[in-house]
């Protein structure tokens, strides 16, 4: 699945000045955060030669189209150079993949469209026009693949449908893809913006969007209503590239188009695609994945922050279609999963299901911010906007590196921050685009922007992972290192423990000041007869945690790998008392595979500060209301707002003093601001 992509624009935009403050910034007397300078630097133009099946709006009159360089790398003097994808071949001035790609061109067009609509900037209007012409040139207009999109273009405008390394599908316009979904996103928002400004161009965009929707109909929606089995559970068979993540970006465009008057075909596709996304909502307050909408239909184990705009897509589809059933999973993702995510480490690239990839990128941060704001707009629940601000604080230093990820003076967003704090100082198209989409949202919501400027992590007390190989193993148990951590649908966090019948694993637990939910991460196999029984000990006293049945999973079905690697909530209390010193697992009935154990505090917390304010988020995994105290640095009165598991505010109070008492409702979250 392709994630990284390119930006594009017209030659006019290359000379565009720095942008004026947005309407929101001007209204509040603050400088706008949105700065398109670096995006403009990435913009270029290309004059493609005649290529069968490819043309664009008024190509004979204007043979040059807007494009966008994929990557930007720093020079020793602090300037940046533009770079394509794959190996560069100087003798032909080509790249193994290409210089420009449809993914980034589409999303850069969305940036300019939103900026134009927010500010009236003619530079963004013109850039969106150039980019949309370049994007539609990449779309195949005739033949059996009509409506699909070629991903890569070389500097001279020639297309590269079969990139190196290989992208799937190959050729890139031979089937449904992430870049087809993102093209629909840009065309939908493009039509909505241009329909009154230039009806002729809007009509062209409508025709190309209809072409793309027809491609989705014959390749994806032909399976509407069919279900596939994935490790014993039903999953929709009518998602683009089997991804709720890819499909969500198409839904964003279709929702914009239908809201602007789009026809019955688009409305039908919007409803059916949104229905498929909603079907991947899973878990609960104490069960993996904690109310999230999963991104990939073929895995019950994987969640990733990048491309996770599923709640945003569902919220917008619900409003456009008047179908509030689509809103419920978006609310659960926002009210239950997001507080868990923030307290347990933030928008990581890979929870698979443990945090095997703790790197964080703006694509992931922005996807969470956009989703929270869209659900807030659809429900009117202000707590989601505050969660959006806490998420967006990543851009201003609330991250593993403790440094800003976005620079308002240049418009650059770093390409990523690793879990150990290492910063990737490249500033490629994708990172730039999603940083700017977040800044546009913050400029439109000054109160959210103010919260986001609290760019320092004060405290985080959330889930911890205890690895299986850290246990003391007896009774024939052994540590196994798989040839590959990736199973095809999930990832081991390293080695795992193999426990034959009669074996025991014993972990020394880290100290805690409250009970913790115990979630063993185990491999489930339908033919397994193994049962692990879990207990804790403290001062010689044994307490049951519960049992895990390793055969409690259905048939593999279309899953890429046999079995499922999942966090399982044990039958029983499923909790370790605060004074527990040891965790013990005993295997009976057969071989049991244990990868790790997730320990979740019944009340976790995440505290950020800066710009003269502090905000604390408390998240509950308890069965009953709990009262806790949280340290909130600063002076003045603290505001305590308590929300339930649907994000509905249940109480609001004031408190003085540095240590603030707060009630957290079962499955809900509480926000404390000073």
mmCIF file of C-alpha atoms in Angstrom, residues 305-307 349 360-369 394-395 405 413-417 428-436 438:
data_model
loop_
_atom_site.group_PDB
_atom_site.id
_atom_site.type_symbol
_atom_site.label_atom_id
_atom_site.label_comp_id
_atom_site.label_asym_id
_atom_site.label_seq_id
_atom_site.Cartn_x
_atom_site.Cartn_y
_atom_site.Cartn_z
ATOM 1 C CA UNK A 305 -2.464 6.710 12.584
ATOM 2 C CA UNK A 306 -1.540 7.605 8.989
ATOM 3 C CA UNK A 307 -4.640 7.842 6.831
ATOM 4 C CA UNK A 349 2.587 4.695 12.685
ATOM 5 C CA UNK A 360 4.848 9.665 14.248
ATOM 6 C CA UNK A 361 4.254 11.738 11.121
ATOM 7 C CA UNK A 362 2.015 14.646 10.234
ATOM 8 C CA UNK A 363 -0.177 12.398 8.080
ATOM 9 C CA UNK A 364 -1.134 10.556 11.265
ATOM 10 C CA UNK A 365 -1.457 13.637 13.459
ATOM 11 C CA UNK A 366 -3.553 15.490 10.882
ATOM 12 C CA UNK A 367 -5.815 12.495 10.300
ATOM 13 C CA UNK A 368 -6.642 12.444 14.008
ATOM 14 C CA UNK A 369 -7.120 16.231 14.189
ATOM 15 C CA UNK A 394 2.491 17.553 18.415
ATOM 16 C CA UNK A 395 3.274 20.231 15.818
ATOM 17 C CA UNK A 405 7.309 19.558 14.094
ATOM 18 C CA UNK A 413 6.735 20.106 8.556
ATOM 19 C CA UNK A 414 9.365 17.523 9.437
ATOM 20 C CA UNK A 415 9.006 14.119 7.786
ATOM 21 C CA UNK A 416 8.670 12.352 11.116
ATOM 22 C CA UNK A 417 9.719 11.919 14.726
ATOM 23 C CA UNK A 428 8.580 16.196 1.755
ATOM 24 C CA UNK A 429 5.261 16.717 0.071
ATOM 25 C CA UNK A 430 3.105 14.467 2.223
ATOM 26 C CA UNK A 431 4.360 15.934 5.498
ATOM 27 C CA UNK A 432 4.030 19.463 4.172
ATOM 28 C CA UNK A 433 0.497 18.849 2.923
ATOM 29 C CA UNK A 434 -0.869 17.354 6.111
ATOM 30 C CA UNK A 435 0.885 19.902 8.289
ATOM 31 C CA UNK A 436 -0.830 22.615 6.274
ATOM 32 C CA UNK A 438 -3.872 20.916 10.186
#
